[in-house]
DNA sequence: TTGTAGGCGTTATCAG
DNA sequence: CTGATAACGCCTACAA
């Protein structure tokens, strides 16, 4: 690919200065109308396009927005990405999409790469490091690059964040189950402290404990089962948990994906959902869920709005009309088919 | 956001030339080891990062790859996007994501914006214009920007393309239905010539006609029903079509999404699937489809591979180790629950 | 109305 | 081994 046409080339062909070309093309005064015509014509003929990089170098802004996320596999993030790409594009900026490094446990490489690109701002669903200090995010923080976290608490004051109300969501689920007569609930979690879900995981777990307390329900010593990705093994683990908690009639799962795994395990154990045990998901991330054999009762997180909020906040931070806020988007319970009136069952 | 540290600033602080800093940081010979140390230390301390824009200006390449697509809503493209983002990132390039303009009927604005950014290459699932000449794509063609089309025939020799074998896919569906004893098939299409599906639509429709001929099945005069997005209206249209074709026992749908709509319409008419009428989808784009009440028989298009092929081809075109190819990815029939042995039914 | 000069942050080509 | 100096494509002063 040969180098594209530059203003200098046009100027040379016309025997004029490069500056005249620049002025003419941008419609600024300082060039005769006649010369402007000639410049325009030649530019069109040669297929001239202004070089965004060169301008960015001068202006000190690139109109590039970094977007860091865990790929496009998780359906939960799709409405968020959709909203974001839409907002960013409308604003005349461009989205540089950056995937999580699937092996490393931080985002430092990706952040470095985005920083070298001189993005004007960053939207991120970050991996959660054990500590935010000393890592790539602290560099953004110090350099005052506008950053908005999505689905993750902001670790610095000058970072914006858009999260959803996990505590309230879990509370709604627990209240819902209680209203169905459930008294012994168990919480199904993802592996502790592991990305991608580290923050929401701890929030929902503690939210569960709090909600159970508020509702005055008994709390089992073994109220929690961590996910493992071998379905056989998970089924065995779940069987053991139910044996330890024979009165349990409802399982509150960290998210929709885990809920599906739990339901499969229950079915493998010959336990019916929701007749024998109720199950709840979280996120309402499953597409076409109303077509499922067993549509999941879950919490909807208004993901599209989350994306919109995040993009708009970031754009406002960049052009100085707004500052970093912490936005908490409300959630709502979606009652479908995996929860029902409690019917105590003896697991043995 | 203040301007980030530059080599010149480092040089000034150290009282040396900017060039020395450049050499030192890139580990090139021409600088004493001792000076290199001092440069490195100060650079780290100041949080120096090389400016990609400046380098791109000189090198004439940006390591930016444009990706033009219709957002993140259509599940069919997600594995493609996933594969692409993965490949691009591994290669040390970055993806600039560009959404379709939802109102215009061409991609010219987006292409212009990408061209001004000087992307090194473009991956696209383009809108299909009535003519490729005179539009934005012809400009890329003339300027010899590496381009790979996905799920769309390439209109120029120097464009690569990765498509899947629609003709064969439809043929497999027709053969499958015939083996179940179906003789009267109808084809359900999307609105003619309308993006996003213009090309695949015409391919599948003609593939259907061809396959029906090859299999020696009768072809009704009214073999086709176009999608409309009002479900009420669509149901009425479908009822009319079935009245015109009382012998029809199988409906071949343009894609999975349409198949779902068709199934809903059939159910609204009190027609059972697959007992009364068999329905096929296309694309295998539905997530968790095995959990549906009615898992769809469909054609799997190996979307992940399509993305990989496209990205790898584009990267090879960019670095000159490969050229534009036309890749046709094979498809395979996935038999699930919406097709069954034909049982003629009188629709009246 | 036009041209010249300087700079944005880099790399590359020269001399010294 | 080092330091000016000129690109890259563009913009903004300033001078003509």
XYZ file of C-alpha atoms (C1' of nucleotides) in Angstrom:
728
model
C 0.000 0.000 0.000
C 1.659 3.146 -1.226
C 1.474 6.185 0.936
C -1.782 8.038 0.466
C -1.878 11.522 -1.006
C -0.716 14.320 1.266
C -1.348 18.044 1.258
C 2.255 18.573 0.251
C 1.769 16.514 -2.877
C -1.281 18.493 -3.848
C 0.594 21.710 -3.186
C 3.476 20.650 -5.371
C 1.244 19.698 -8.264
C -0.467 23.053 -8.046
C 2.757 24.949 -7.507
C 1.509 26.470 -4.276
C 2.385 26.149 -0.606
C 1.187 23.316 1.596
C -0.387 25.823 3.897
C -2.631 27.115 1.133
C -3.866 23.567 0.616
C -4.547 23.128 4.293
C -6.504 26.363 4.482
C -8.399 25.686 1.307
C -9.512 22.225 2.302
C -10.705 23.281 5.714
C -12.673 26.163 4.268
C -10.801 28.713 6.289
C -10.368 32.241 5.110
C -6.973 33.152 3.798
C -7.284 31.605 0.353
C -8.974 32.964 -2.736
C -12.157 31.267 -3.745
C -10.685 30.457 -7.116
C -7.650 28.739 -5.653
C -9.865 26.852 -3.228
C -11.794 25.444 -6.146
C -8.659 24.205 -7.856
C -7.373 22.652 -4.652
C -10.681 20.925 -3.967
C -10.839 19.516 -7.445
C -7.361 18.090 -7.403
C -7.859 16.712 -3.893
C -10.997 14.907 -4.979
C -9.340 13.650 -8.105
C -6.393 12.247 -6.178
C -8.646 10.847 -3.464
C -7.094 12.935 -0.743
C -8.114 12.240 2.843
C -6.812 14.101 5.826
C -4.481 12.117 8.023
C -5.997 11.662 11.421
C -2.711 10.674 13.007
C -0.973 13.834 11.958
C -3.776 15.946 13.279
C -3.906 13.971 16.500
C -0.214 14.574 17.014
C -0.798 18.293 16.889
C -4.049 18.494 18.767
C -2.912 16.161 21.516
C -6.088 14.122 21.239
C -6.766 11.111 19.104
C -10.530 10.713 19.266
C -9.773 7.104 20.005
C -11.564 5.450 22.903
C -10.175 2.252 24.339
C -12.561 -0.522 25.253
C -11.200 -3.337 27.350
C -13.356 -6.398 27.804
C -13.414 -10.127 27.976
C -14.181 -10.808 24.336
C -17.609 -11.265 22.846
C -18.510 -14.631 24.278
C -20.330 -13.582 27.424
C -23.854 -12.621 26.409
C -24.129 -10.362 29.435
C -21.794 -7.804 27.906
C -23.289 -7.677 24.452
C -25.957 -5.063 25.097
C -23.316 -3.053 26.924
C -20.946 -3.209 23.973
C -23.760 -2.406 21.617
C -24.750 0.687 23.506
C -21.154 1.780 23.850
C -20.213 1.380 20.219
C -23.322 3.259 19.270
C -22.685 6.193 21.587
C -19.012 6.447 20.778
C -19.596 6.409 17.079
C -22.280 9.063 17.261
C -19.897 11.312 19.125
C -17.398 11.183 16.291
C -14.924 9.062 18.185
C -13.734 5.578 17.382
C -13.599 2.472 19.510
C -10.374 0.536 19.828
C -11.352 -2.832 21.077
C -8.969 -4.635 23.365
C -9.521 -8.155 24.611
C -8.431 -9.515 27.911
C -5.227 -11.431 27.849
C -6.520 -14.897 28.569
C -3.480 -16.134 30.458
C -2.261 -13.223 32.528
C -4.058 -12.116 35.653
C -3.857 -8.405 35.035
C -4.617 -6.002 32.209
C -1.275 -4.245 32.238
C -0.169 -5.215 28.753
C -3.404 -4.105 27.206
C -3.425 -0.855 29.134
C 0.123 -0.190 28.076
C -0.788 -0.736 24.474
C -3.762 1.593 24.755
C -1.672 4.211 26.492
C 0.884 4.106 23.707
C -1.927 4.648 21.263
C -2.810 7.751 23.291
C -6.491 6.921 23.574
C -8.479 9.858 24.870
C -10.250 7.673 27.379
C -10.927 4.135 28.448
C -14.000 2.063 29.093
C -13.218 -1.136 30.895
C -14.660 -4.244 32.408
C -11.350 -4.883 34.117
C -9.896 -8.015 35.524
C -9.827 -7.575 39.260
C -6.307 -7.674 40.626
C -5.608 -8.393 44.249
C -4.478 -4.795 44.516
C -5.071 -1.840 42.257
C -1.890 -0.078 43.284
C 1.285 -0.595 41.327
C -0.545 -1.856 38.269
C -1.558 -0.441 34.940
C -4.691 1.193 36.259
C -2.737 3.237 38.723
C -0.744 4.647 35.836
C -3.931 5.767 34.110
C -5.027 7.213 37.407
C -1.840 9.213 37.839
C -1.794 10.397 34.255
C -5.388 11.484 34.684
C -6.601 9.566 31.669
C -10.406 9.509 31.799
C -11.521 6.012 32.743
C -14.930 4.504 33.389
C -15.283 1.057 34.870
C -18.273 -1.051 34.019
C -19.630 -3.698 36.353
C -16.772 -3.007 38.712
C -16.215 -0.545 41.546
C -13.801 2.224 40.688
C -10.629 2.040 42.777
C -9.743 5.710 42.319
C -11.661 8.934 42.735
C -11.051 10.130 39.240
C -12.363 6.900 37.693
C -16.039 6.757 36.878
C -18.005 3.595 37.393
C -21.282 2.113 36.319
C -22.333 -0.818 38.386
C -25.593 -2.429 39.131
C -27.094 -2.881 42.507
C -25.954 -6.397 43.378
C -26.917 -6.154 47.025
C -30.429 -5.121 46.149
C -30.690 -7.715 43.396
C -29.806 -10.553 45.710
C -32.126 -9.108 48.336
C -34.970 -9.155 45.823
C -34.269 -12.788 45.045
C -34.157 -13.785 48.692
C -37.387 -11.909 49.403
C -39.012 -13.535 46.399
C -38.010 -16.986 47.585
C -39.157 -16.253 51.104
C -42.540 -15.162 49.769
C -42.749 -18.608 48.191
C -42.204 -20.147 51.583
C -38.558 -21.034 51.206
C -36.598 -20.873 54.431
C -33.390 -22.730 53.761
C -31.465 -21.163 50.909
C -28.017 -22.048 49.635
C -25.713 -19.801 47.661
C -23.849 -21.123 44.619
C -20.702 -19.184 43.859
C -17.966 -18.975 41.256
C -14.357 -19.752 42.169
C -13.219 -17.233 44.767
C -11.240 -14.211 43.699
C -10.904 -15.369 40.146
C -11.554 -13.060 37.245
C -13.760 -12.360 35.409
C -16.208 -12.207 38.271
C -14.183 -11.366 41.322
C -15.964 -8.197 42.402
C -19.560 -9.036 41.638
C -18.924 -12.410 43.184
C -17.958 -11.035 46.561
C -20.731 -8.447 46.430
C -23.403 -10.989 45.714
C -22.108 -13.426 48.278
C -22.101 -10.850 51.035
C -25.423 -9.561 49.755
C -26.802 -13.035 50.174
C -25.617 -13.294 53.743
C -27.037 -9.874 54.541
C -30.378 -10.578 52.890
C -30.794 -13.891 54.635
C -30.161 -12.120 57.920
C -32.609 -9.327 57.169
C -35.324 -11.784 56.231
C -34.705 -13.728 59.398
C -33.906 -16.962 57.616
C -31.585 -19.568 59.091
C -28.115 -19.683 57.643
C -26.448 -23.018 57.142
C -22.822 -23.502 57.926
C -22.417 -24.920 54.433
C -24.299 -22.347 52.486
C -21.939 -22.130 49.541
C -20.731 -24.300 46.688
C -18.042 -23.117 44.332
C -18.347 -23.726 40.641
C -16.078 -26.242 38.952
C -16.160 -26.818 35.245
C -16.301 -30.591 35.262
C -20.011 -31.257 35.282
C -19.574 -34.742 36.768
C -17.554 -33.407 39.628
C -19.892 -30.498 40.137
C -22.860 -32.825 40.337
C -21.101 -34.885 42.990
C -20.221 -31.742 44.946
C -23.780 -30.537 44.773
C -25.066 -33.896 45.974
C -22.770 -33.663 48.960
C -23.900 -30.127 49.720
C -27.539 -31.139 49.622
C -26.788 -34.028 51.911
C -25.262 -31.594 54.371
C -28.307 -29.331 54.040
C -31.295 -31.651 53.763
C -33.756 -28.850 54.389
C -32.567 -26.647 51.544
C -35.283 -25.914 48.986
C -33.773 -23.067 47.019
C -30.437 -22.381 45.362
C -29.385 -18.811 44.666
C -26.754 -18.835 41.918
C -24.105 -16.258 41.197
C -25.233 -15.810 37.590
C -27.348 -17.285 34.827
C -24.604 -19.466 33.434
C -23.977 -21.082 36.772
C -27.708 -21.526 37.291
C -27.856 -23.573 34.115
C -25.053 -25.772 35.357
C -26.786 -26.177 38.699
C -30.035 -27.158 37.028
C -28.235 -29.762 34.945
C -26.650 -31.158 38.075
C -29.997 -31.293 39.857
C -31.569 -33.109 36.950
C -28.689 -35.557 36.928
C -29.505 -36.236 40.571
C -33.153 -36.807 39.732
C -34.267 -33.614 41.441
C -36.949 -31.585 39.699
C -36.840 -27.820 39.190
C -38.837 -26.008 40.451
C -41.057 -28.691 41.995
C -38.390 -30.028 44.350
C -35.935 -27.171 44.440
C -36.134 -23.591 43.204
C -33.172 -22.070 41.387
C -32.412 -18.439 40.581
C -29.936 -16.948 38.138
C -28.527 -13.445 37.953
C -27.998 -11.081 35.052
C -30.753 -12.025 32.654
C -28.065 -12.565 30.073
C -29.520 -15.525 28.238
C -30.793 -14.754 24.785
C -34.156 -16.262 23.870
C -34.551 -17.473 27.426
C -38.328 -17.478 27.046
C -37.880 -20.311 24.569
C -36.035 -22.478 27.046
C -37.674 -25.600 28.417
C -37.061 -24.015 31.791
C -36.973 -20.225 31.584
C -34.841 -18.899 34.387
C -36.039 -16.680 37.196
C -33.343 -14.049 37.458
C -32.336 -10.442 37.995
C -32.281 -8.119 35.026
C -29.442 -5.609 35.089
C -30.471 -3.142 32.338
C -27.246 -3.755 30.509
C -28.046 -1.477 27.612
C -28.453 1.447 29.968
C -25.239 0.563 31.725
C -23.388 0.877 28.439
C -25.057 4.156 27.610
C -24.270 5.649 30.988
C -20.663 4.575 30.781
C -20.087 5.952 27.297
C -21.827 9.228 27.995
C -19.969 9.739 31.234
C -16.630 9.069 29.599
C -17.325 11.452 26.739
C -18.320 14.139 29.223
C -15.138 13.548 31.199
C -13.062 13.844 28.048
C -14.522 17.116 26.861
C -14.569 18.484 30.364
C -18.326 18.924 30.675
C -18.668 16.223 33.290
C -16.678 14.441 35.912
C -16.223 10.942 37.246
C -19.387 9.684 38.883
C -20.316 6.436 40.504
C -23.546 5.339 38.893
C -25.576 2.507 40.303
C -28.163 1.208 37.880
C -31.250 -0.348 39.491
C -32.110 -3.972 38.864
C -35.357 -5.819 38.692
C -36.574 -9.296 39.405
C -37.785 -11.312 36.449
C -39.908 -14.159 37.646
C -39.989 -17.074 35.280
C -40.217 -20.809 35.692
C -37.416 -21.987 37.971
C -38.926 -20.781 41.221
C -42.095 -22.048 42.852
C -43.770 -22.608 46.166
C -41.433 -24.416 48.510
C -42.083 -28.058 49.126
C -39.716 -29.472 51.715
C -37.817 -32.497 50.503
C -35.567 -34.952 52.184
C -32.338 -35.441 50.268
C -30.949 -38.821 51.039
C -5.064 15.398 30.423
C -1.634 16.929 30.107
C 0.589 15.820 27.304
C 2.476 12.655 28.199
C 6.241 12.561 28.515
C 8.213 12.690 25.287
C 11.732 11.638 24.384
C 12.659 15.272 24.032
C 11.712 15.943 27.642
C 13.831 13.053 28.810
C 16.710 14.260 26.667
C 16.516 17.749 28.070
C 16.524 16.547 31.657
C 19.568 14.428 30.932
C 21.238 17.105 28.843
C 21.598 14.824 25.844
C 20.124 14.659 22.390
C 16.665 13.312 21.712
C 18.106 10.847 19.262
C 20.251 9.318 21.984
C 17.112 8.710 23.982
C 15.429 7.074 21.045
C 18.362 4.757 20.437
C 18.743 3.918 24.081
C 15.124 3.026 24.606
C 14.927 0.813 21.575
C 18.063 -1.047 22.581
C 19.861 -0.119 19.404
C 23.600 0.112 19.271
C 25.035 3.571 19.179
C 24.656 4.427 22.814
C 26.921 3.564 25.696
C 25.560 1.019 28.124
C 25.942 3.449 30.951
C 23.920 6.186 29.249
C 21.287 3.656 28.294
C 20.859 2.815 31.947
C 20.351 6.410 32.929
C 17.876 6.956 30.098
C 15.918 3.853 31.019
C 15.707 4.848 34.643
C 14.469 8.336 33.968
C 12.011 7.073 31.369
C 10.556 4.617 33.856
C 10.431 7.222 36.544
C 8.568 9.655 34.330
C 6.281 6.940 33.024
C 7.431 7.390 29.449
C 5.575 5.495 26.721
C 6.438 5.696 23.080
C 3.883 7.497 20.979
C 2.349 5.161 18.477
C 0.992 7.957 16.372
C 4.346 9.539 15.837
C 5.871 6.223 14.903
C 2.980 5.411 12.581
C 3.477 8.712 10.808
C 7.020 7.775 9.992
C 6.596 4.114 9.277
C 3.561 4.638 7.117
C 1.668 1.923 8.963
C -0.553 2.214 11.962
C -0.996 -1.376 13.091
C -4.648 -0.510 13.263
C -7.129 -2.898 11.689
C -10.610 -1.695 10.894
C -13.534 -3.947 11.651
C -16.852 -2.982 10.146
C -19.906 -4.871 11.311
C -23.515 -4.624 12.266
C -23.032 -4.229 16.012
C -22.999 -6.992 18.567
C -26.637 -7.964 18.570
C -26.624 -10.731 16.005
C -25.376 -13.859 17.732
C -24.179 -15.266 14.421
C -21.284 -12.844 14.302
C -20.087 -13.213 17.857
C -17.809 -16.193 17.345
C -16.469 -14.435 14.272
C -15.702 -11.289 16.227
C -14.211 -13.327 19.000
C -11.856 -15.139 16.694
C -10.921 -11.935 14.921
C -10.180 -9.930 18.027
C -8.089 -12.773 19.306
C -6.023 -13.153 16.151
C -5.552 -9.438 15.634
C -4.424 -8.889 19.175
C -1.966 -11.766 19.082
C -0.413 -10.278 15.980
C 0.373 -7.049 17.803
C -2.254 -5.053 15.953
C -5.317 -3.361 17.330
C -8.919 -3.527 16.277
C -10.841 -0.367 15.548
C -14.451 -1.322 15.715
C -16.854 0.428 13.434
C -20.594 -0.116 13.520
C -22.899 0.090 10.600
C -24.684 3.324 10.205
C -28.203 2.215 10.969
C -29.962 4.662 8.688
C -27.825 4.921 5.571
C -27.753 2.181 2.994
C -24.034 2.183 2.387
C -20.864 2.055 4.460
C -19.208 5.070 2.879
C -19.034 7.258 5.959
C -17.514 4.534 8.056
C -15.023 3.608 5.353
C -14.036 7.232 4.991
C -13.447 7.503 8.699
C -11.331 4.348 8.691
C -9.371 5.541 5.703
C -8.591 8.813 7.436
C -7.358 6.833 10.376
C -5.043 5.073 7.932
C -5.931 1.572 9.058
C -3.543 -1.008 7.649
C -6.400 -3.214 6.578
C -10.091 -3.816 6.877
C -12.266 -6.716 7.859
C -15.865 -6.200 6.940
C -19.279 -7.706 6.929
C -20.424 -5.011 4.543
C -23.841 -3.732 3.745
C -24.572 -4.837 0.230
C -25.075 -1.878 -2.063
C -26.876 -2.214 -5.349
C -23.556 -1.578 -7.019
C -20.042 -1.740 -5.685
C -18.662 0.806 -8.114
C -18.547 4.446 -7.193
C -18.794 3.739 -3.481
C -16.410 3.611 -0.581
C -15.283 0.081 -1.261
C -14.102 1.001 -4.723
C -11.861 3.603 -3.149
C -10.278 0.978 -0.915
C -9.944 -1.203 -3.984
C -8.170 1.492 -5.967
C -5.919 2.482 -3.093
C -5.041 -1.157 -2.651
C -5.931 -1.214 1.011
C -6.033 -4.869 2.103
C -9.648 -5.852 2.634
C -11.286 -9.136 3.563
C -15.027 -9.569 3.349
C -16.777 -11.946 5.695
C -19.998 -13.674 4.778
C -20.076 -11.723 1.552
C -18.628 -12.295 -1.911
C -15.715 -10.002 -2.700
C -16.551 -7.607 -5.522
C -12.924 -6.988 -6.463
C -9.983 -9.257 -7.205
C -7.755 -7.744 -4.573
C -10.354 -8.212 -1.839
C -10.235 -11.448 0.085
C -13.403 -13.150 1.184
C -14.477 -15.799 3.626
C -17.903 -17.135 2.959
C -19.655 -20.319 3.824
C -21.129 -22.714 1.366
C -24.752 -21.582 1.271
C -25.645 -23.598 -1.781
C -24.375 -26.770 -0.173
C -25.987 -25.953 3.153
C -29.408 -25.539 1.628
C -28.845 -28.678 -0.435
C -28.089 -30.608 2.752
C -31.297 -29.343 4.320
C -33.382 -30.254 1.296
C -31.804 -33.703 1.111
C -32.397 -34.186 4.826
C -36.070 -33.273 4.470
C -36.447 -35.487 1.443
C -34.988 -38.407 3.384
C -37.770 -37.810 5.901
C -40.303 -38.175 3.128
C -41.021 -34.492 2.578
C -41.904 -33.629 -1.011
C -43.461 -30.197 -0.857
C -41.094 -27.647 0.640
C -41.548 -23.928 0.964
C -38.818 -21.334 1.350
C -39.102 -18.545 3.905
C -37.035 -15.519 2.999
C -36.033 -12.154 4.404
C -37.048 -8.933 2.669
C -35.484 -8.873 -0.779
C -32.285 -6.962 -1.361
C -32.270 -5.442 2.071
C -29.169 -5.410 4.198
C -27.904 -6.999 6.327
C -28.664 -10.219 4.502
C -28.837 -9.294 0.847
C -26.171 -11.628 -0.489
C -26.716 -14.725 1.574
C -30.412 -14.271 1.007
C -30.170 -14.497 -2.753
C -27.658 -17.337 -2.510
C -29.854 -19.413 -0.260
C -32.977 -18.745 -2.241
C -31.391 -19.803 -5.501
C -29.737 -22.689 -3.684
C -33.155 -23.789 -2.574
C -34.540 -23.730 -6.107
C -31.534 -25.637 -7.380
C -31.666 -28.240 -4.622
C -35.361 -28.843 -5.062
C -34.724 -29.398 -8.744
C -31.810 -31.753 -8.135
C -33.829 -33.814 -5.702
C -36.673 -34.019 -8.172
C -39.198 -32.405 -5.864
C -42.135 -30.390 -7.145
C -41.846 -26.653 -6.913
C -44.848 -24.626 -6.030
C -45.567 -21.370 -7.718
C -45.823 -19.794 -4.270
C -42.736 -21.225 -2.687
C -41.619 -18.131 -0.851
C -42.768 -15.917 1.989
C -40.924 -12.767 2.899
C -40.342 -11.876 6.495
C -42.208 -8.993 8.051
C -41.608 -7.881 11.589
C -45.184 -7.662 12.736
C -45.826 -11.112 14.114
C -49.606 -10.814 13.672
C -49.229 -9.890 10.061
C -46.626 -12.548 9.475
C -48.871 -15.206 10.933
C -51.669 -14.146 8.604
C -49.317 -14.193 5.627
C -48.097 -17.634 6.553
C -51.643 -18.905 6.885
C -52.375 -17.636 3.393
C -49.258 -19.286 2.011
C -50.176 -22.612 3.549
C -53.650 -22.333 2.094
C -52.120 -21.850 -1.323
C -49.867 -24.852 -0.745
C -51.946 -27.366 1.156
C -49.479 -30.167 0.503
C -46.490 -28.384 2.031
C -44.973 -30.266 4.979
C -41.671 -28.490 5.439
C -40.517 -24.886 5.680
C -36.909 -24.017 4.913
C -36.083 -20.713 6.566
C -33.424 -18.212 5.608
C -31.877 -18.245 9.064
C -32.398 -19.269 12.674
C -34.031 -16.056 13.714
C -36.621 -16.295 10.991
C -37.197 -19.953 11.837
C -38.141 -18.937 15.363
C -40.626 -16.448 14.013
C -42.048 -19.064 11.662
C -42.434 -21.550 14.498
C -44.255 -18.967 16.581
C -46.576 -18.269 13.675
C -47.253 -21.973 13.171
C -48.050 -22.418 16.834
C -50.390 -19.445 16.657
C -52.170 -21.261 13.836
C -52.425 -24.403 15.920
C -49.924 -26.273 13.768
C -47.454 -28.490 15.581
C -43.719 -28.589 14.869
C -42.394 -31.039 13.819
C -45.411 -33.352 13.926
C -47.419 -31.424 11.360
C -44.760 -29.373 9.665
C -40.969 -29.531 9.780
C -38.972 -26.301 10.035
C -35.271 -25.714 9.435
C -33.095 -22.778 10.400
C -29.742 -21.707 9.064
C -26.597 -20.534 10.820
C -26.708 -22.349 14.131
C -26.433 -18.967 15.776
C -28.671 -19.545 18.781
C -26.865 -19.791 22.076
C -27.988 -22.563 24.381
C -30.243 -23.900 21.673
C -30.110 -27.369 23.193
C -32.029 -25.935 26.141
C -34.880 -24.711 23.971
C -38.251 -26.394 24.187
C -37.801 -26.970 20.474
C -34.138 -27.166 19.495
C -33.767 -26.107 15.908
C -32.531 -28.315 13.100
C -30.130 -26.073 11.228
C -26.875 -25.627 9.332
C -23.745 -24.907 11.315
C -21.399 -22.455 9.606
C -18.208 -22.834 11.649
C -18.232 -19.174 12.461
C -15.157 -19.276 14.665
C -13.120 -20.661 11.788
C -14.508 -18.044 9.470
C -13.194 -15.344 11.754
C -9.817 -16.994 12.063
C -9.442 -17.400 8.320
C -10.422 -13.806 7.700
C -8.019 -12.346 10.251
C -5.126 -14.539 9.204
C -5.651 -13.790 5.554
C -5.793 -10.057 6.184
C -2.622 -10.104 8.270
C -0.849 -12.048 5.550
C -2.024 -9.565 2.941
C -0.764 -6.692 5.043
C 2.713 -8.044 5.590
C 2.914 -9.268 2.029
C 3.245 -12.974 2.802
C -0.130 -13.810 1.355
C -2.647 -12.523 -1.108
C -6.381 -12.142 -1.411
C -8.088 -15.499 -1.518
C -11.688 -16.555 -1.737
C -12.222 -19.030 1.065
C -15.343 -21.109 1.259
C -15.823 -22.716 4.647
C -17.769 -25.979 4.636
C -21.009 -26.270 6.554
C -22.690 -29.138 8.291
C -26.207 -30.186 9.069
C -27.192 -30.248 12.717
C -30.251 -32.354 13.153
C -32.305 -31.450 16.188
C -35.964 -31.421 16.995
C -37.794 -29.324 14.409
C -37.665 -31.853 11.597
C -39.355 -35.217 11.532
C -40.923 -37.773 9.230
C -43.383 -36.090 6.921
C -47.046 -36.551 7.651
C -49.189 -34.904 5.011
C -51.709 -32.493 6.401
C -54.579 -30.617 4.890
C -54.448 -26.972 5.808
C -57.883 -25.503 5.611
C -4.149 36.717 -0.436
C -0.067 33.968 0.020
C 4.514 31.834 1.611
C 7.931 30.677 5.406
C 9.122 28.771 9.807
C 8.343 26.118 13.704
C 6.517 22.282 16.149
C 3.803 17.772 17.463
C 6.988 12.823 18.811
C 9.223 9.797 16.491
C 12.859 7.532 13.313
C 16.660 7.849 9.991
C 20.621 9.903 7.784
C 24.231 12.242 8.153
C 28.203 14.225 9.768
C 31.639 14.575 13.767
C 29.718 6.405 20.094
C 27.382 10.920 19.703
C 24.947 15.140 18.163
C 22.667 17.966 14.747
C 19.270 17.789 11.028
C 15.743 16.285 8.081
C 11.765 13.832 7.321
C 6.436 12.020 8.306
C 1.495 15.119 7.462
C -0.577 18.558 9.410
C -1.573 23.151 11.864
C -0.655 27.848 13.669
C 1.898 31.903 13.966
C 4.051 35.338 11.641
C 5.941 37.685 7.862
C 5.575 39.196 2.875
